[in-house]
CSV table of C-alpha atoms and ligand atoms in Angstrom, one decimal:
chain,number,residue,atom,x,y,z
D,1,UNK,CA,62.8,13.2,-72.3
D,2,UNK,CA,66.0,11.4,-71.7
D,3,UNK,CA,66.5,13.4,-68.6
D,4,UNK,CA,63.0,12.3,-67.4
D,5,UNK,CA,63.8,8.7,-68.1
D,6,UNK,CA,67.2,9.0,-66.3
D,7,UNK,CA,65.6,10.7,-63.2
D,8,UNK,CA,62.8,8.1,-63.1
D,9,UNK,CA,65.2,5.1,-63.4
D,10,UNK,CA,67.7,6.4,-61.0
D,11,UNK,CA,65.0,7.0,-58.4
D,12,UNK,CA,63.7,3.5,-59.0
D,13,UNK,CA,67.2,2.0,-58.6
D,14,UNK,CA,67.7,4.3,-55.6
D,15,UNK,CA,64.5,3.0,-54.2
D,16,UNK,CA,65.5,-0.6,-54.8
D,17,UNK,CA,69.0,-0.1,-53.3
D,18,UNK,CA,67.4,1.8,-50.4
D,19,UNK,CA,64.9,-1.0,-49.7
D,20,UNK,CA,67.4,-3.8,-50.0
D,21,UNK,CA,69.8,-1.8,-47.9
D,22,UNK,CA,67.2,-1.2,-45.3
D,23,UNK,CA,66.4,-5.0,-45.2
D,24,UNK,CA,70.0,-5.9,-44.9
D,25,UNK,CA,70.5,-3.1,-42.4
D,26,UNK,CA,67.6,-4.4,-40.4
D,27,UNK,CA,68.9,-8.0,-40.6
D,28,UNK,CA,72.2,-6.9,-39.2
D,29,UNK,CA,70.6,-4.9,-36.4
D,30,UNK,CA,67.4,-6.9,-36.1
D,31,UNK,CA,69.2,-9.6,-34.3
D,32,UNK,CA,67.3,-12.6,-33.0
D,33,UNK,CA,67.6,-13.4,-29.3
D,34,UNK,CA,68.3,-16.9,-28.0
D,35,UNK,CA,68.0,-18.0,-24.4
D,36,UNK,CA,69.3,-21.3,-23.0
D,37,UNK,CA,67.8,-22.5,-19.7
D,38,UNK,CA,68.0,-25.5,-17.5
D,39,UNK,CA,66.0,-26.7,-14.5
D,40,UNK,CA,66.4,-29.7,-12.2
D,41,UNK,CA,64.1,-32.6,-11.5
D,42,UNK,CA,63.3,-33.6,-7.9
D,43,UNK,CA,62.8,-36.4,-5.4
D,44,UNK,CA,60.3,-36.2,-2.7
D,45,UNK,CA,61.7,-37.5,0.5
D,46,UNK,CA,58.4,-37.6,2.4
D,47,UNK,CA,54.9,-36.3,2.0
D,48,UNK,CA,54.0,-37.0,-1.6
D,49,UNK,CA,50.2,-37.1,-2.2
D,50,UNK,CA,49.6,-36.0,1.4
D,51,UNK,CA,50.9,-32.6,0.3
D,52,UNK,CA,48.0,-32.4,-2.2
D,53,UNK,CA,45.7,-32.8,0.9
D,54,UNK,CA,47.4,-29.9,2.6
D,55,UNK,CA,50.1,-31.7,4.6
D,56,UNK,CA,53.8,-31.1,4.8
D,57,UNK,CA,56.2,-32.5,2.2
D,58,UNK,CA,60.0,-32.4,1.9
D,59,UNK,CA,61.6,-32.5,-1.5
D,60,UNK,CA,65.1,-31.9,-2.9
D,61,UNK,CA,66.4,-30.9,-6.3
D,62,UNK,CA,68.3,-33.5,-8.4
D,63,UNK,CA,71.4,-33.3,-10.5
D,64,UNK,CA,69.3,-34.5,-13.5
D,65,UNK,CA,68.1,-31.5,-15.4
D,66,UNK,CA,65.9,-30.5,-18.4
D,67,UNK,CA,67.4,-28.1,-20.9
D,68,UNK,CA,65.6,-25.7,-23.2
D,69,UNK,CA,66.7,-23.3,-26.0
D,70,UNK,CA,64.1,-20.6,-26.7
D,71,UNK,CA,64.8,-18.3,-29.7
D,72,UNK,CA,63.0,-15.6,-31.7
D,73,UNK,CA,62.4,-16.5,-35.3
D,74,UNK,CA,61.0,-14.5,-38.2
D,75,UNK,CA,58.4,-17.1,-39.2
D,76,UNK,CA,55.1,-16.2,-37.4
D,77,UNK,CA,54.9,-19.7,-35.7
D,78,UNK,CA,55.5,-21.5,-32.5
D,79,UNK,CA,58.0,-24.2,-33.5
D,80,UNK,CA,58.4,-26.9,-30.9
D,81,UNK,CA,61.1,-29.6,-31.0
D,82,UNK,CA,60.7,-32.4,-28.5
D,83,UNK,CA,63.2,-35.2,-29.3
D,84,UNK,CA,62.6,-36.9,-26.0
D,85,UNK,CA,58.9,-37.3,-26.6
D,86,UNK,CA,58.2,-40.5,-28.6
D,87,UNK,CA,56.6,-40.0,-32.0
D,88,UNK,CA,56.5,-36.2,-31.5
D,89,UNK,CA,59.6,-34.9,-33.2
D,90,UNK,CA,58.8,-31.3,-34.1
D,91,UNK,CA,55.7,-29.4,-34.9
D,92,UNK,CA,54.7,-25.8,-35.9
D,93,UNK,CA,51.6,-23.8,-34.8
D,94,UNK,CA,50.9,-20.6,-36.7
D,95,UNK,CA,50.4,-17.6,-34.5
D,96,UNK,CA,47.3,-16.6,-36.5
D,97,UNK,CA,45.7,-20.1,-35.9
D,98,UNK,CA,46.4,-19.8,-32.2
D,99,UNK,CA,44.9,-16.3,-32.1
D,100,UNK,CA,41.7,-17.7,-33.7
D,101,UNK,CA,41.2,-20.4,-31.0
D,102,UNK,CA,38.0,-20.2,-29.0
D,103,UNK,CA,38.4,-17.9,-26.0
D,104,UNK,CA,41.9,-16.7,-27.0
D,105,UNK,CA,40.7,-13.1,-26.3
D,106,UNK,CA,40.3,-13.9,-22.6
D,107,UNK,CA,43.9,-15.3,-22.6
D,108,UNK,CA,45.1,-12.1,-24.3
D,109,UNK,CA,43.6,-10.0,-21.5
D,110,UNK,CA,45.5,-11.9,-18.7
D,111,UNK,CA,48.1,-9.8,-17.0
D,112,UNK,CA,51.5,-11.5,-17.4
D,113,UNK,CA,52.3,-10.5,-13.8
D,114,UNK,CA,49.2,-12.1,-12.3
D,115,UNK,CA,49.6,-15.9,-13.1
D,116,UNK,CA,46.2,-17.5,-13.7
D,117,UNK,CA,45.3,-21.0,-14.8
D,118,UNK,CA,44.1,-21.7,-18.3
D,119,UNK,CA,40.4,-21.3,-18.6
D,120,UNK,CA,38.3,-24.3,-19.6
D,121,UNK,CA,37.2,-23.0,-23.0
D,122,UNK,CA,40.7,-22.3,-24.2
D,123,UNK,CA,42.0,-25.6,-22.7
D,124,UNK,CA,39.2,-27.3,-24.6
D,125,UNK,CA,40.3,-25.6,-27.8
D,126,UNK,CA,43.9,-26.6,-27.1
D,127,UNK,CA,43.0,-30.2,-26.4
D,128,UNK,CA,41.3,-30.3,-29.8
D,129,UNK,CA,44.6,-29.1,-31.4
D,130,UNK,CA,46.9,-31.3,-29.3
D,131,UNK,CA,46.0,-34.3,-27.0
D,132,UNK,CA,49.4,-34.3,-25.3
D,133,UNK,CA,49.2,-32.5,-22.0
D,134,UNK,CA,52.8,-31.3,-22.2
D,135,UNK,CA,52.1,-29.6,-25.5
D,136,UNK,CA,48.9,-28.0,-24.2
D,137,UNK,CA,51.0,-26.5,-21.4
D,138,UNK,CA,53.5,-25.1,-24.0
D,139,UNK,CA,50.7,-23.7,-26.2
D,140,UNK,CA,48.9,-22.1,-23.2
D,141,UNK,CA,52.0,-20.6,-21.5
D,142,UNK,CA,53.4,-19.3,-24.9
D,143,UNK,CA,50.0,-17.7,-25.8
D,144,UNK,CA,49.4,-16.1,-22.4
D,145,UNK,CA,53.0,-14.8,-22.0
D,146,UNK,CA,54.0,-13.8,-25.5
D,147,UNK,CA,50.5,-12.6,-26.5
D,148,UNK,CA,51.5,-14.1,-29.9
D,149,UNK,CA,53.6,-11.1,-30.7
D,150,UNK,CA,56.5,-12.9,-32.2
D,151,UNK,CA,57.4,-16.3,-33.6
D,152,UNK,CA,59.6,-18.5,-31.5
D,153,UNK,CA,61.4,-21.9,-31.7
D,154,UNK,CA,61.7,-24.0,-28.5
D,155,UNK,CA,63.9,-27.1,-28.3
D,156,UNK,CA,63.8,-29.3,-25.1
D,157,UNK,CA,66.1,-32.1,-24.0
D,158,UNK,CA,66.3,-33.8,-20.7
D,159,UNK,CA,68.3,-36.5,-18.8
D,160,UNK,CA,65.3,-37.0,-16.6
D,161,UNK,CA,63.1,-40.1,-17.2
D,162,UNK,CA,59.6,-38.9,-18.1
D,163,UNK,CA,56.6,-40.0,-16.1
D,164,UNK,CA,58.8,-41.6,-13.5
D,165,UNK,CA,58.2,-39.4,-10.4
D,166,UNK,CA,61.3,-37.3,-10.7
D,167,UNK,CA,59.5,-34.1,-11.7
D,168,UNK,CA,60.2,-34.0,-15.4
D,169,UNK,CA,57.0,-32.1,-16.1
D,170,UNK,CA,57.9,-29.5,-13.5
D,171,UNK,CA,61.4,-29.0,-14.9
D,172,UNK,CA,59.9,-28.8,-18.4
D,173,UNK,CA,57.4,-26.1,-17.4
D,174,UNK,CA,60.0,-24.1,-15.4
D,175,UNK,CA,62.4,-24.1,-18.4
D,176,UNK,CA,59.5,-23.1,-20.7
D,177,UNK,CA,58.3,-20.2,-18.6
D,178,UNK,CA,61.8,-18.9,-17.7
D,179,UNK,CA,62.8,-19.0,-21.4
D,180,UNK,CA,59.7,-17.1,-22.6
D,181,UNK,CA,59.8,-14.5,-19.8
D,182,UNK,CA,63.5,-13.8,-20.5
D,183,UNK,CA,63.1,-13.8,-24.3
D,184,UNK,CA,60.3,-11.2,-24.1
D,185,UNK,CA,62.0,-9.4,-21.2
D,186,UNK,CA,58.9,-9.7,-19.0
D,187,UNK,CA,60.3,-8.9,-15.5
D,188,UNK,CA,58.4,-9.1,-12.2
D,189,UNK,CA,61.1,-6.8,-10.8
D,190,UNK,CA,60.7,-4.3,-13.6
D,191,UNK,CA,64.2,-5.2,-14.9
D,192,UNK,CA,66.6,-5.2,-12.0
D,193,UNK,CA,70.4,-5.3,-12.6
D,194,UNK,CA,70.5,-9.0,-11.9
D,195,UNK,CA,67.8,-9.8,-14.5
D,196,UNK,CA,69.0,-7.2,-17.0
D,197,UNK,CA,72.5,-8.6,-16.8
D,198,UNK,CA,71.1,-11.9,-18.0
D,199,UNK,CA,69.8,-10.3,-21.1
D,200,UNK,CA,72.7,-8.1,-21.8
D,201,UNK,CA,73.7,-8.2,-25.5
D,202,UNK,CA,77.2,-9.4,-24.4
D,203,UNK,CA,75.5,-12.6,-23.5
D,204,UNK,CA,75.8,-14.2,-20.1
D,205,UNK,CA,76.3,-17.6,-18.5
D,206,UNK,CA,74.8,-19.4,-15.5
D,207,UNK,CA,72.7,-16.7,-14.2
D,208,UNK,CA,69.8,-17.0,-11.7
D,209,UNK,CA,66.9,-14.6,-12.0
D,210,UNK,CA,66.1,-12.4,-8.9
D,211,UNK,CA,63.7,-13.5,-6.2
D,212,UNK,CA,60.7,-11.6,-7.7
D,213,UNK,CA,61.3,-13.2,-11.1
D,214,UNK,CA,61.8,-16.6,-9.6
D,215,UNK,CA,58.4,-16.3,-7.9
D,216,UNK,CA,56.7,-15.3,-11.2
D,217,UNK,CA,58.4,-18.3,-12.9
D,218,UNK,CA,57.3,-20.6,-10.1
D,219,UNK,CA,53.7,-19.4,-10.3
D,220,UNK,CA,53.4,-19.6,-14.1
D,221,UNK,CA,55.0,-23.0,-14.0
D,222,UNK,CA,52.3,-24.1,-11.5
D,223,UNK,CA,49.7,-23.2,-14.2
D,224,UNK,CA,51.5,-25.5,-16.6
D,225,UNK,CA,51.5,-28.2,-14.0
D,226,UNK,CA,47.8,-27.8,-13.5
D,227,UNK,CA,47.3,-28.6,-17.2
D,228,UNK,CA,49.5,-31.7,-16.8
D,229,UNK,CA,48.7,-32.9,-13.3
D,230,UNK,CA,45.2,-31.7,-12.7
D,231,UNK,CA,45.5,-30.6,-9.1
D,232,UNK,CA,49.3,-30.3,-8.3
D,233,UNK,CA,50.3,-29.2,-4.9
D,234,UNK,CA,53.0,-26.9,-6.3
D,235,UNK,CA,56.0,-28.6,-4.7
D,236,UNK,CA,57.4,-30.0,-7.9
D,237,UNK,CA,57.6,-26.6,-9.7
D,238,UNK,CA,58.9,-25.0,-6.5
D,239,UNK,CA,61.8,-27.4,-6.2
D,240,UNK,CA,62.6,-27.1,-9.9
D,241,UNK,CA,62.5,-23.2,-9.6
D,242,UNK,CA,64.4,-22.7,-6.4
D,243,UNK,CA,66.5,-25.9,-6.2
D,244,UNK,CA,68.3,-27.1,-3.1
D,245,UNK,CA,65.8,-28.7,-0.6
D,246,UNK,CA,62.6,-27.4,0.7
D,247,UNK,CA,59.6,-28.1,2.8
D,248,UNK,CA,56.2,-27.3,1.4
D,249,UNK,CA,52.6,-27.0,2.3
D,250,UNK,CA,49.9,-25.7,0.0
D,251,UNK,CA,48.8,-23.2,2.7
D,252,UNK,CA,52.2,-21.7,3.4
D,253,UNK,CA,54.1,-22.5,0.2
D,254,UNK,CA,57.7,-23.5,0.4
D,255,UNK,CA,60.5,-22.9,2.9
D,256,UNK,CA,64.1,-23.5,1.9
D,257,UNK,CA,66.0,-25.8,4.1
D,258,UNK,CA,69.2,-24.0,5.0
D,259,UNK,CA,71.1,-27.2,5.6
D,260,UNK,CA,70.4,-30.8,4.6
D,261,UNK,CA,72.5,-33.7,5.9
D,262,UNK,CA,74.6,-35.6,3.4
D,263,UNK,CA,72.0,-38.2,2.6
D,264,UNK,CA,73.1,-40.8,0.0
D,265,UNK,CA,70.2,-41.9,-2.2
D,266,UNK,CA,70.0,-44.6,-4.8
D,267,UNK,CA,67.2,-43.8,-7.3
D,268,UNK,CA,65.6,-46.8,-9.0
D,269,UNK,CA,63.4,-46.5,-12.0
D,270,UNK,CA,60.8,-49.4,-12.3
D,271,UNK,CA,60.3,-48.2,-15.9
D,272,UNK,CA,56.6,-48.7,-15.3
D,273,UNK,CA,55.0,-45.6,-16.8
D,274,UNK,CA,51.9,-44.2,-15.2
D,275,UNK,CA,49.9,-41.0,-15.1
D,276,UNK,CA,50.6,-38.6,-12.2
D,277,UNK,CA,47.3,-36.9,-13.0
D,278,UNK,CA,45.3,-40.1,-12.5
D,279,UNK,CA,47.2,-41.2,-9.4
D,280,UNK,CA,46.7,-37.8,-7.8
D,281,UNK,CA,42.9,-37.8,-8.7
D,282,UNK,CA,42.5,-41.3,-7.2
D,283,UNK,CA,44.0,-40.2,-3.9
D,284,UNK,CA,41.8,-37.1,-3.8
D,285,UNK,CA,38.7,-39.2,-4.5
D,286,UNK,CA,39.6,-41.8,-1.9
D,287,UNK,CA,40.1,-39.0,0.6
D,288,UNK,CA,36.7,-37.6,-0.3
D,289,UNK,CA,35.0,-41.0,-0.1
D,290,UNK,CA,36.6,-42.2,3.2
D,291,UNK,CA,37.7,-39.0,5.0
D,292,UNK,CA,37.7,-40.7,8.5
D,293,UNK,CA,40.1,-43.4,7.2
D,294,UNK,CA,42.3,-41.4,4.9
D,295,UNK,CA,42.6,-38.1,6.7
D,296,UNK,CA,44.4,-39.7,9.8
D,297,UNK,CA,46.8,-41.3,7.3
D,298,UNK,CA,47.6,-37.9,5.8
D,299,UNK,CA,48.1,-36.5,9.3
D,300,UNK,CA,50.5,-39.3,10.1
D,301,UNK,CA,52.5,-38.6,6.9
D,302,UNK,CA,52.5,-34.9,7.9
D,303,UNK,CA,54.0,-36.0,11.2
D,304,UNK,CA,56.6,-38.1,9.4
D,305,UNK,CA,57.7,-35.0,7.4
D,306,UNK,CA,57.8,-32.8,10.5
D,307,UNK,CA,59.8,-35.5,12.4
D,308,UNK,CA,62.2,-35.6,9.5
D,309,UNK,CA,62.8,-31.9,9.8
D,310,UNK,CA,63.4,-32.4,13.6
D,311,UNK,CA,65.8,-35.2,12.9
D,312,UNK,CA,67.7,-32.9,10.4
D,313,UNK,CA,68.0,-30.2,13.1
D,314,UNK,CA,69.0,-32.8,15.7
D,315,UNK,CA,71.7,-34.1,13.3
D,316,UNK,CA,73.3,-30.6,13.1
D,317,UNK,CA,72.9,-30.0,16.8
D,318,UNK,CA,74.3,-33.4,17.7
D,319,UNK,CA,77.6,-32.8,16.1
D,320,UNK,CA,76.5,-34.6,13.0
D,321,UNK,CA,75.6,-38.0,14.5
D,322,UNK,CA,74.8,-39.6,11.1
D,323,UNK,CA,74.1,-43.0,12.5
D,324,UNK,CA,71.2,-41.8,14.7
D,325,UNK,CA,69.8,-39.9,11.8
D,326,UNK,CA,70.1,-42.9,9.5
D,327,UNK,CA,68.0,-45.1,11.9
D,328,UNK,CA,65.3,-42.4,12.2
D,329,UNK,CA,65.0,-41.8,8.5
D,330,UNK,CA,65.0,-45.6,7.7
D,331,UNK,CA,62.0,-46.0,10.0
D,332,UNK,CA,60.2,-43.1,8.4
D,333,UNK,CA,60.9,-44.4,4.9
D,334,UNK,CA,59.3,-47.8,5.8
D,335,UNK,CA,56.3,-46.1,7.3
D,336,UNK,CA,55.8,-43.6,4.5
D,337,UNK,CA,56.1,-46.3,1.8
D,338,UNK,CA,53.6,-48.6,3.6
D,339,UNK,CA,51.1,-45.7,4.1
D,340,UNK,CA,51.3,-44.6,0.4
D,341,UNK,CA,51.0,-48.2,-0.8
D,342,UNK,CA,48.6,-49.7,1.6
D,343,UNK,CA,46.4,-46.7,2.4
D,344,UNK,CA,46.6,-44.2,-0.5
D,345,UNK,CA,46.7,-47.1,-3.0
D,346,UNK,CA,49.6,-45.6,-5.1
D,347,UNK,CA,52.0,-48.6,-4.6
D,348,UNK,CA,52.9,-51.1,-7.3
D,349,UNK,CA,54.4,-54.6,-7.2
D,350,UNK,CA,57.6,-53.3,-8.7
D,351,UNK,CA,58.0,-50.7,-6.0
D,352,UNK,CA,57.5,-53.4,-3.3
D,353,UNK,CA,60.0,-55.5,-5.1
D,354,UNK,CA,62.6,-52.7,-4.8
D,355,UNK,CA,61.8,-52.4,-1.1
D,356,UNK,CA,62.2,-56.1,-0.6
D,357,UNK,CA,65.5,-56.4,-2.6
D,358,UNK,CA,66.9,-53.4,-0.6
D,359,UNK,CA,66.0,-55.2,2.7
D,360,UNK,CA,68.3,-58.0,1.7
D,361,UNK,CA,71.1,-55.5,1.8
D,362,UNK,CA,69.7,-54.0,5.1
D,363,UNK,CA,68.6,-50.9,3.2
D,364,UNK,CA,65.3,-49.1,3.2
D,365,UNK,CA,63.3,-47.8,0.2
D,366,UNK,CA,60.1,-45.9,-0.6
D,367,UNK,CA,58.3,-44.7,-3.7
D,368,UNK,CA,59.0,-41.1,-4.7
D,369,UNK,CA,56.6,-38.8,-6.6
D,370,UNK,CA,53.2,-40.1,-7.7
D,371,UNK,CA,54.0,-43.8,-7.4
D,372,UNK,CA,52.1,-46.4,-9.3
D,373,UNK,CA,55.4,-47.4,-10.9
D,374,UNK,CA,57.9,-44.7,-11.7
D,375,UNK,CA,60.8,-44.3,-9.2
D,376,UNK,CA,61.8,-45.4,-5.7
D,377,UNK,CA,64.6,-44.0,-3.5
D,378,UNK,CA,66.8,-46.2,-1.4
D,379,UNK,CA,68.7,-44.6,1.6
D,380,UNK,CA,72.3,-45.8,1.4
D,381,UNK,CA,74.2,-46.0,4.7
D,382,UNK,CA,77.3,-43.9,5.2
D,383,UNK,CA,79.1,-47.2,5.4
D,384,UNK,CA,77.6,-48.7,2.2
D,385,UNK,CA,80.6,-49.4,0.1
D,386,UNK,CA,80.7,-49.3,-3.7
D,387,UNK,CA,80.7,-53.1,-3.9
D,388,UNK,CA,77.5,-53.3,-2.0
D,389,UNK,CA,75.9,-50.6,-4.1
D,390,UNK,CA,77.0,-52.4,-7.3
D,391,UNK,CA,75.6,-55.7,-5.9
D,392,UNK,CA,72.3,-54.0,-5.1
D,393,UNK,CA,72.1,-52.4,-8.6
D,394,UNK,CA,72.7,-55.8,-10.2
D,395,UNK,CA,70.0,-57.4,-8.0
D,396,UNK,CA,67.6,-54.6,-9.0
D,397,UNK,CA,68.6,-55.0,-12.7
D,398,UNK,CA,67.6,-58.7,-12.6
D,399,UNK,CA,64.1,-57.3,-12.2
D,400,UNK,CA,64.5,-54.9,-15.1
D,401,UNK,CA,65.0,-51.9,-13.0
D,402,UNK,CA,67.6,-49.2,-13.7
D,403,UNK,CA,69.3,-47.5,-10.7
D,404,UNK,CA,71.8,-44.8,-10.1
D,405,UNK,CA,73.2,-42.9,-7.1
D,406,UNK,CA,72.0,-39.3,-7.1
D,407,UNK,CA,73.3,-36.2,-5.6
D,408,UNK,CA,70.6,-34.2,-4.0
D,409,UNK,CA,70.2,-30.4,-3.3
D,410,UNK,CA,71.2,-29.2,-6.8
D,411,UNK,CA,70.7,-25.7,-8.2
D,412,UNK,CA,67.3,-24.5,-9.3
D,413,UNK,CA,66.5,-22.9,-12.7
D,414,UNK,CA,69.6,-21.3,-14.4
D,415,UNK,CA,69.8,-19.1,-17.5
D,416,UNK,CA,72.7,-20.9,-19.1
D,417,UNK,CA,73.2,-18.2,-21.8
D,418,UNK,CA,71.4,-15.3,-23.5
D,419,UNK,CA,72.8,-14.3,-26.9
D,420,UNK,CA,71.7,-12.1,-29.8
D,421,UNK,CA,72.3,-13.8,-33.1
D,422,UNK,CA,71.7,-12.0,-36.4
D,423,UNK,CA,69.8,-14.2,-38.8
P,1,LIG,N1,61.9,-33.4,-22.0
P,1,LIG,C1,60.6,-33.4,-22.3
P,1,LIG,N2,60.1,-33.3,-23.6
P,1,LIG,C2,58.8,-33.4,-23.8
P,1,LIG,N3,57.8,-33.5,-22.9
P,1,LIG,C3,58.2,-33.7,-21.6
P,1,LIG,C4,59.6,-33.6,-21.2
P,1,LIG,N4,59.7,-33.8,-19.9
P,1,LIG,C5,58.4,-33.9,-19.5
P,1,LIG,N5,57.6,-33.8,-20.5
P,1,LIG,C6,56.1,-33.9,-20.4
P,1,LIG,O1,55.8,-34.2,-19.0
P,1,LIG,C7,55.0,-35.5,-19.0
P,1,LIG,C8,55.5,-36.3,-17.7
P,1,LIG,O2,54.9,-35.6,-16.6
P,1,LIG,P1,54.3,-36.4,-15.4
P,1,LIG,O3,54.0,-35.3,-14.4
P,1,LIG,O4,53.3,-37.4,-15.8
P,1,LIG,O5,55.6,-37.2,-14.8
P,1,LIG,P2,56.8,-36.6,-14.0
P,1,LIG,O6,56.7,-35.2,-13.8
P,1,LIG,O7,58.0,-37.2,-14.6
P,1,LIG,O8,56.6,-37.4,-12.6
P,1,LIG,P3,56.0,-36.7,-11.2
P,1,LIG,O9,55.1,-35.6,-11.6
P,1,LIG,O10,55.4,-37.8,-10.5
P,1,LIG,O11,57.2,-36.2,-10.5
P,1,LIG,C9,55.5,-36.2,-20.3
P,1,LIG,O12,54.4,-37.1,-20.6
P,1,LIG,C10,55.5,-35.1,-21.2
P,1,LIG,O13,54.3,-34.7,-21.7
P,2,LIG,C1,52.1,-36.9,-6.0
P,2,LIG,C2,52.5,-35.4,-5.8
P,2,LIG,O1,52.4,-35.1,-4.4
P,2,LIG,C3,53.9,-35.3,-6.2
P,2,LIG,C4,54.2,-35.6,-7.7
P,2,LIG,O2,55.5,-35.5,-8.0
P,2,LIG,C5,51.6,-34.5,-6.6
P,2,LIG,C6,51.8,-33.0,-6.2
P,2,LIG,O3,52.2,-32.7,-5.1
P,2,LIG,O4,51.5,-32.2,-7.1
P,3,LIG,MG1,55.1,-34.1,-13.1
């Protein structure tokens, strides 16, 4: 009998030790992956809004970036932390609740390698869960890419002003998509050395995904922009993905500009918040209602963008005659600003104030991005000294505007690090 008792107990304790051991064993080897990503904001030099109507636009990446940390967690939830978003803080969404949303099954069937926009039924279910467009974008992209297989925690932080025309939503979407694709090792390239290296267990720093993966990131980010902007052209997510400077049309997509002249820009934030989605819709409706009036304006803005590209080429062919370039660009800045403000109706008194204050310093400014407030860019001259820049900044500050000199042509999306951390 004693023997029976001993065998029974020892097998129990063996079982217990075995199970605890297995759990600890798994914890050691079931490490949780963490990806850190960053993506730039952007300024549009010429062609905003006209690009939505199919015309040419020129944009460049900014040194201001959004950062995201995406990591696997054991809890079966999507845990979002948004310290930059007023009154949001952090929230959790259970994977099982998300899987029960109306029309989730159709999302589950979407091929991760064939980016498609969120269908109306699922978007409607998301909007009942969350009214903030940015969160709806996170919920959709997480659901469609992860297939709710695993819990993750996402933390965003950015030095881009939000809703100011500097592409904060695009950099937000690009970071989100890049982080989730990397975390779940979803590779358009099938896992080439360049992408695999990024996910090597030894960790990595400052890596750029391969061209096929960048295109997948760009196209899924556009689906997030559609939730936030309504009918985005795609230029914002393209610049945030690829960086540098590029020209863009909806028909032909983007073309990287091999070389951009050393333009000096001062960015001024009117601090007037506005909705890019509403502004874009208003221009589309105005174009629909008055095609014979608005289409010629769009064509003229298209010409301005193309003339700018010509002027860039001329600069490099004319042994870098920056003064000639400056005069040409200043004229186009005045024209584009007037057309956006007077004809497209996306100006704002604060943007006109920036233009008028700049004129006092013999400098030229235009709105950038969706307008209606947000930011303007001022083209500084090569000869504009720091005292003049500071005097201009003070004059702008008197109107409540905040301005800073920006470097243009920054890097696109970067995987800052990829590490495996045991829990
Ligand atoms: N760091 C962030 N944290 C949380 N939400 C963000 C962050 N950055 C952007 N967003 C989301 O993007 C929205 C702003 O996007 P919106 O397109 O209106 O402006 P923008 O992208 O800054 O300007 P534009 O599109 O004219 O270049 C915010 O309201 C928020 O929902
Ligand atoms: C206003 C717009 O042209 C740029 C917004 O940054 C809209 C778009 O192209 O998606
Ligand atoms: Mg945006």
